[in-house]
Amino acid sequence: MRSSVEIYDVASGQARVVWQTEQLVEAPNFSRDGRSLIINGDGLVYRLPLDGGPPSRIDTGFAVQCNNDHGLSPDGRWLAVTDKVEFGRAAIYILPADGGTPRLVTPRQSSYWHGWSPDGARVCYCGIRDDVFDIYTISVDSGEETRLTFGEGRNDGPDWSCDGWIYFNSSRTGRMQIWRIRPDGTELTRITDSPFGDWFAHPTPDGRALLVLSYDGDVFDHPRDRHVRLRMMDADGRNDRVLFELFGGQGTMNVPNWSPDGSQFAFVRYAP
């Protein structure tokens, strides 16, 4: 498997390769200064400079089974990771962005991080409770989790917009589509009504548009190594358009991947 870490420029409609490797790497996040990407591979987390050079490992302490659900806080000081070493199931931790000792955020498992609140006080995530996938939020200081969905299909992939919406994908109407909800659980709204299986909606930094990864309509989960397409649309689902197609899926853009100014986004393309 070849992993090609790339950046797509929205204005030009062109993608450029940042780094390629014969190893599996996933889920790029932009740093807050726009100079590097955070990626994961082999259970570890790395910082990839955009001015050239190989990635360097970020010290995540005992958390050495990190998956592709990670991301930096709005102020860039903290890194959220999802790791299963401590409990044998996925749990969310935060640690200093430059590395350090992880601190547990989610006392219940399995929990998969997906986004920070605009003020950095809470995180949103997919929690699996009794084999039911739902959307939750919790304070970064831990405590009681807030449940936003209640078993209506599978609910996954939440991301927090600057204007307070939490976007997520749900199979509650059959095919996986994009929905949004307020942090208090109100104003549940369907965003996409497409023939595709829609996953991982990431709002732009200004909250005006969404980037969505879409599988063929007969694909239910989010597997790796599939023909997928990346689509952009207004925040309410209008003006939907396909940007490009690629070989990817799981690992391509599971977590927030926009540059700080919203002009670019990062993704991973795979080749067998």
Coordinates of C-alpha atoms in Angstrom, one line a residue:
M1 CA 0.0 0.0 0.0
R2 CA 1.3 3.4 -0.9
S3 CA 0.0 6.4 1.1
S4 CA 0.1 9.8 -0.7
V5 CA -0.5 12.7 1.6
E6 CA -1.8 15.6 -0.5
I7 CA -3.2 19.1 -0.2
Y8 CA -6.0 20.3 -2.4
D9 CA -6.3 24.1 -3.2
V10 CA -9.9 25.1 -3.6
A11 CA -9.3 28.1 -5.8
S12 CA -7.2 26.4 -8.4
G13 CA -8.9 23.0 -8.1
Q14 CA -5.4 21.3 -8.0
A15 CA -3.9 18.9 -5.5
R16 CA -0.2 18.6 -4.7
V17 CA 1.7 15.8 -3.1
V18 CA 3.3 16.6 0.2
W19 CA 4.8 13.2 1.1
Q20 CA 4.5 9.6 0.0
T21 CA 5.4 6.4 1.8
E22 CA 5.0 2.6 1.4
Q23 CA 3.5 2.5 4.9
L24 CA -0.1 3.1 5.9
V25 CA -0.7 6.7 7.2
E26 CA -4.0 8.4 7.8
A27 CA -6.1 11.4 8.7
P28 CA -4.2 14.6 8.2
N29 CA -4.9 17.6 10.4
F30 CA -3.4 21.1 9.7
S31 CA -1.4 22.7 12.5
R32 CA -2.8 26.1 13.6
D33 CA 0.1 27.9 11.9
G34 CA -0.5 26.0 8.6
R35 CA 3.1 24.8 8.5
S36 CA 2.6 21.1 9.2
L37 CA 0.2 18.2 9.3
I38 CA -0.6 15.8 12.1
I39 CA -0.9 12.2 10.8
N40 CA -1.0 8.7 12.3
G41 CA 0.6 5.4 11.4
D42 CA 1.3 2.1 13.2
G43 CA -0.4 3.3 16.3
L44 CA 1.8 6.4 16.6
V45 CA 1.2 10.1 15.8
Y46 CA 3.5 12.2 13.7
R47 CA 4.1 15.8 12.6
L48 CA 4.8 16.2 8.9
P49 CA 6.4 19.5 7.9
L50 CA 5.1 21.2 4.7
D51 CA 8.4 22.7 3.8
G52 CA 9.9 19.3 3.1
G53 CA 11.4 16.5 5.1
P54 CA 10.1 13.3 6.8
P55 CA 7.6 13.3 9.6
S56 CA 8.7 13.3 13.2
R57 CA 7.0 11.4 16.0
I58 CA 5.0 13.2 18.6
D59 CA 5.5 11.7 22.1
T60 CA 2.1 10.4 23.2
G61 CA 3.4 8.6 26.3
F62 CA 1.7 5.3 26.9
A63 CA -0.8 5.9 24.1
V64 CA 0.9 3.9 21.3
Q65 CA -2.2 2.3 19.7
C66 CA -3.6 5.6 18.4
N67 CA -6.0 5.4 15.5
N68 CA -7.1 8.0 12.9
D69 CA -9.3 10.0 15.3
H70 CA -7.0 12.9 16.5
G71 CA -6.9 16.6 16.2
L72 CA -5.6 19.9 17.6
S73 CA -7.5 22.2 19.9
P74 CA -8.7 25.6 18.5
D75 CA -5.8 27.4 20.2
G76 CA -3.3 24.8 19.0
R77 CA -2.1 24.0 22.5
W78 CA -3.6 20.5 22.9
L79 CA -3.8 17.3 20.9
A80 CA -6.7 14.9 21.2
V81 CA -6.0 11.3 20.4
T82 CA -8.0 8.1 20.5
D83 CA -6.1 5.1 21.9
K84 CA -7.0 1.6 23.3
V85 CA -3.9 0.7 25.3
E86 CA -5.3 1.4 28.8
F87 CA -8.7 -0.2 28.5
G88 CA -8.4 -2.5 25.5
R89 CA -11.1 -0.3 23.9
A90 CA -11.0 3.2 22.4
A91 CA -10.8 6.1 24.8
I92 CA -10.1 9.8 24.2
Y93 CA -7.1 11.6 25.7
I94 CA -5.6 15.0 25.5
L95 CA -2.0 15.9 25.7
P96 CA 0.2 18.9 24.9
A97 CA 0.4 19.5 21.2
D98 CA 4.2 19.0 21.2
G99 CA 3.9 15.8 23.1
G100 CA 3.5 14.7 26.7
T101 CA 1.5 12.6 29.1
P102 CA -2.0 11.8 27.9
R103 CA -4.9 12.7 30.2
L104 CA -8.1 10.6 30.0
V105 CA -11.2 12.6 28.9
T106 CA -13.9 9.8 28.4
P107 CA -14.4 7.5 31.4
R108 CA -16.7 5.4 29.2
Q109 CA -15.6 3.3 26.2
S110 CA -15.6 2.8 23.3
S111 CA -15.2 6.5 22.4
Y112 CA -13.8 7.9 19.2
W113 CA -12.8 11.6 19.1
H114 CA -13.9 13.7 16.1
G115 CA -14.0 17.4 16.9
W116 CA -13.4 20.3 19.3
S117 CA -16.0 22.9 20.3
P118 CA -15.1 26.4 19.0
D119 CA -14.0 27.5 22.5
G120 CA -12.0 24.4 23.1
A121 CA -14.0 23.5 26.2
R122 CA -15.6 20.3 24.9
V123 CA -15.0 17.6 22.4
C124 CA -17.6 15.7 20.3
Y125 CA -17.2 12.0 19.5
C126 CA -18.8 8.7 18.5
G127 CA -19.6 6.6 21.5
I128 CA -20.5 2.9 21.3
R129 CA -22.7 1.9 24.2
D130 CA -24.2 -1.6 24.1
D131 CA -23.3 -1.9 20.4
V132 CA -25.2 1.3 19.6
F133 CA -23.4 4.1 17.8
D134 CA -24.3 7.6 18.9
I135 CA -23.0 11.2 19.1
Y136 CA -21.8 12.6 22.4
T137 CA -20.0 15.6 23.8
I138 CA -18.0 15.9 27.0
S139 CA -15.9 18.6 28.8
V140 CA -12.2 18.3 28.2
D141 CA -12.0 18.2 32.1
S142 CA -14.1 15.0 31.8
G143 CA -17.3 14.5 33.9
E144 CA -20.6 13.4 32.5
E145 CA -21.0 12.9 28.8
T146 CA -24.0 14.5 26.9
R147 CA -25.8 12.2 24.5
L148 CA -27.2 13.9 21.4
T149 CA -28.6 11.0 19.4
F150 CA -30.5 8.0 20.6
G151 CA -30.0 4.9 18.5
E152 CA -31.8 6.1 15.4
G153 CA -29.6 4.1 13.0
R154 CA -25.8 4.3 13.2
N155 CA -24.5 7.8 14.1
D156 CA -20.8 8.6 13.6
G157 CA -18.2 11.1 12.4
P158 CA -19.2 14.4 14.2
D159 CA -17.4 17.6 13.6
W160 CA -18.1 21.0 15.3
S161 CA -18.7 24.1 13.2
C162 CA -17.6 27.6 14.3
D163 CA -21.3 28.6 14.4
G164 CA -22.3 25.9 16.9
W165 CA -23.6 23.2 14.7
I166 CA -22.4 19.6 15.1
Y167 CA -22.4 17.8 11.7
F168 CA -22.5 14.0 11.7
N169 CA -23.4 11.1 9.4
S170 CA -26.3 8.9 10.2
S171 CA -28.0 5.8 8.6
R172 CA -31.4 6.6 10.3
T173 CA -33.1 6.9 6.9
G174 CA -31.4 3.8 5.5
R175 CA -28.3 5.1 3.5
M176 CA -25.6 7.0 5.4
Q177 CA -26.2 10.7 5.0
I178 CA -25.1 14.0 6.6
W179 CA -27.2 15.6 9.4
R180 CA -26.5 18.4 11.9
I181 CA -27.7 19.1 15.4
R182 CA -27.2 21.8 18.1
P183 CA -25.0 20.9 21.1
D184 CA -28.2 20.9 23.3
G185 CA -29.7 18.2 21.1
T186 CA -32.2 20.5 19.3
E187 CA -32.8 21.4 15.6
L188 CA -31.9 18.1 14.1
T189 CA -31.7 18.7 10.4
R190 CA -30.9 16.5 7.4
I191 CA -28.3 18.0 5.1
T192 CA -27.7 15.6 2.3
D193 CA -30.2 13.5 0.3
S194 CA -27.8 11.9 -2.1
P195 CA -27.4 8.5 -3.9
F196 CA -24.1 8.1 -2.1
G197 CA -23.0 6.8 1.3
D198 CA -21.9 10.1 2.9
W199 CA -19.3 10.3 5.7
F200 CA -17.1 12.7 7.6
A201 CA -18.6 16.2 6.9
H202 CA -16.0 18.8 7.8
P203 CA -17.2 22.4 7.9
T204 CA -14.9 25.1 6.6
P205 CA -13.3 27.4 9.3
D206 CA -15.9 30.1 8.5
G207 CA -18.8 27.6 8.7
R208 CA -20.1 28.4 5.2
A209 CA -19.4 25.1 3.4
L210 CA -18.9 21.4 4.0
L211 CA -16.5 18.9 2.7
V212 CA -17.9 15.3 2.5
L213 CA -16.4 11.9 1.6
S214 CA -18.8 9.8 -0.4
Y215 CA -18.8 6.1 -1.1
D216 CA -21.0 4.3 -3.7
G217 CA -24.5 4.0 -2.4
D218 CA -24.3 0.3 -1.7
V219 CA -21.4 0.7 0.7
F220 CA -22.7 1.0 4.3
D221 CA -19.6 1.3 6.5
H222 CA -16.4 3.3 5.8
P223 CA -14.0 0.7 4.5
R224 CA -10.5 1.3 3.2
D225 CA -9.4 0.8 -0.4
R226 CA -12.6 1.9 -2.2
H227 CA -13.4 4.2 -5.1
V228 CA -14.7 7.4 -3.3
R229 CA -15.4 11.0 -4.2
L230 CA -14.9 14.2 -2.2
R231 CA -17.8 16.7 -2.5
M232 CA -18.3 20.3 -1.4
M233 CA -21.5 22.0 -0.7
D234 CA -23.0 24.9 1.2
A235 CA -23.5 24.4 4.9
D236 CA -27.2 23.7 4.3
G237 CA -26.4 21.1 1.6
R238 CA -27.1 23.3 -1.4
N239 CA -24.8 23.8 -4.4
D240 CA -23.5 20.2 -4.0
R241 CA -20.6 19.4 -6.4
V242 CA -18.0 16.6 -6.8
L243 CA -14.4 18.0 -6.5
F244 CA -12.6 14.8 -7.6
E245 CA -12.6 11.0 -7.2
L246 CA -9.9 8.9 -5.8
F247 CA -8.9 5.5 -4.3
G248 CA -9.3 5.9 -0.5
G249 CA -12.0 5.8 2.1
Q250 CA -11.0 4.9 5.7
G251 CA -8.0 7.1 6.6
T252 CA -8.5 9.7 3.7
M253 CA -10.1 12.4 5.9
N254 CA -11.7 10.9 9.0
V255 CA -11.1 14.1 11.1
P256 CA -11.0 17.9 10.5
N257 CA -8.6 18.6 7.6
W258 CA -9.0 22.2 6.6
S259 CA -6.2 24.7 6.6
P260 CA -6.7 27.6 9.1
D261 CA -7.6 30.0 6.3
G262 CA -10.0 27.6 4.6
S263 CA -8.3 27.8 1.3
Q264 CA -7.0 24.2 1.3
F265 CA -7.6 20.8 2.8
A266 CA -5.4 17.8 3.4
F267 CA -6.2 14.2 2.5
V268 CA -4.6 10.8 1.9
R269 CA -4.8 9.0 -1.4
Y270 CA -4.0 5.3 -1.5
A271 CA -2.6 3.0 -4.2
P272 CA -2.3 -0.8 -3.9

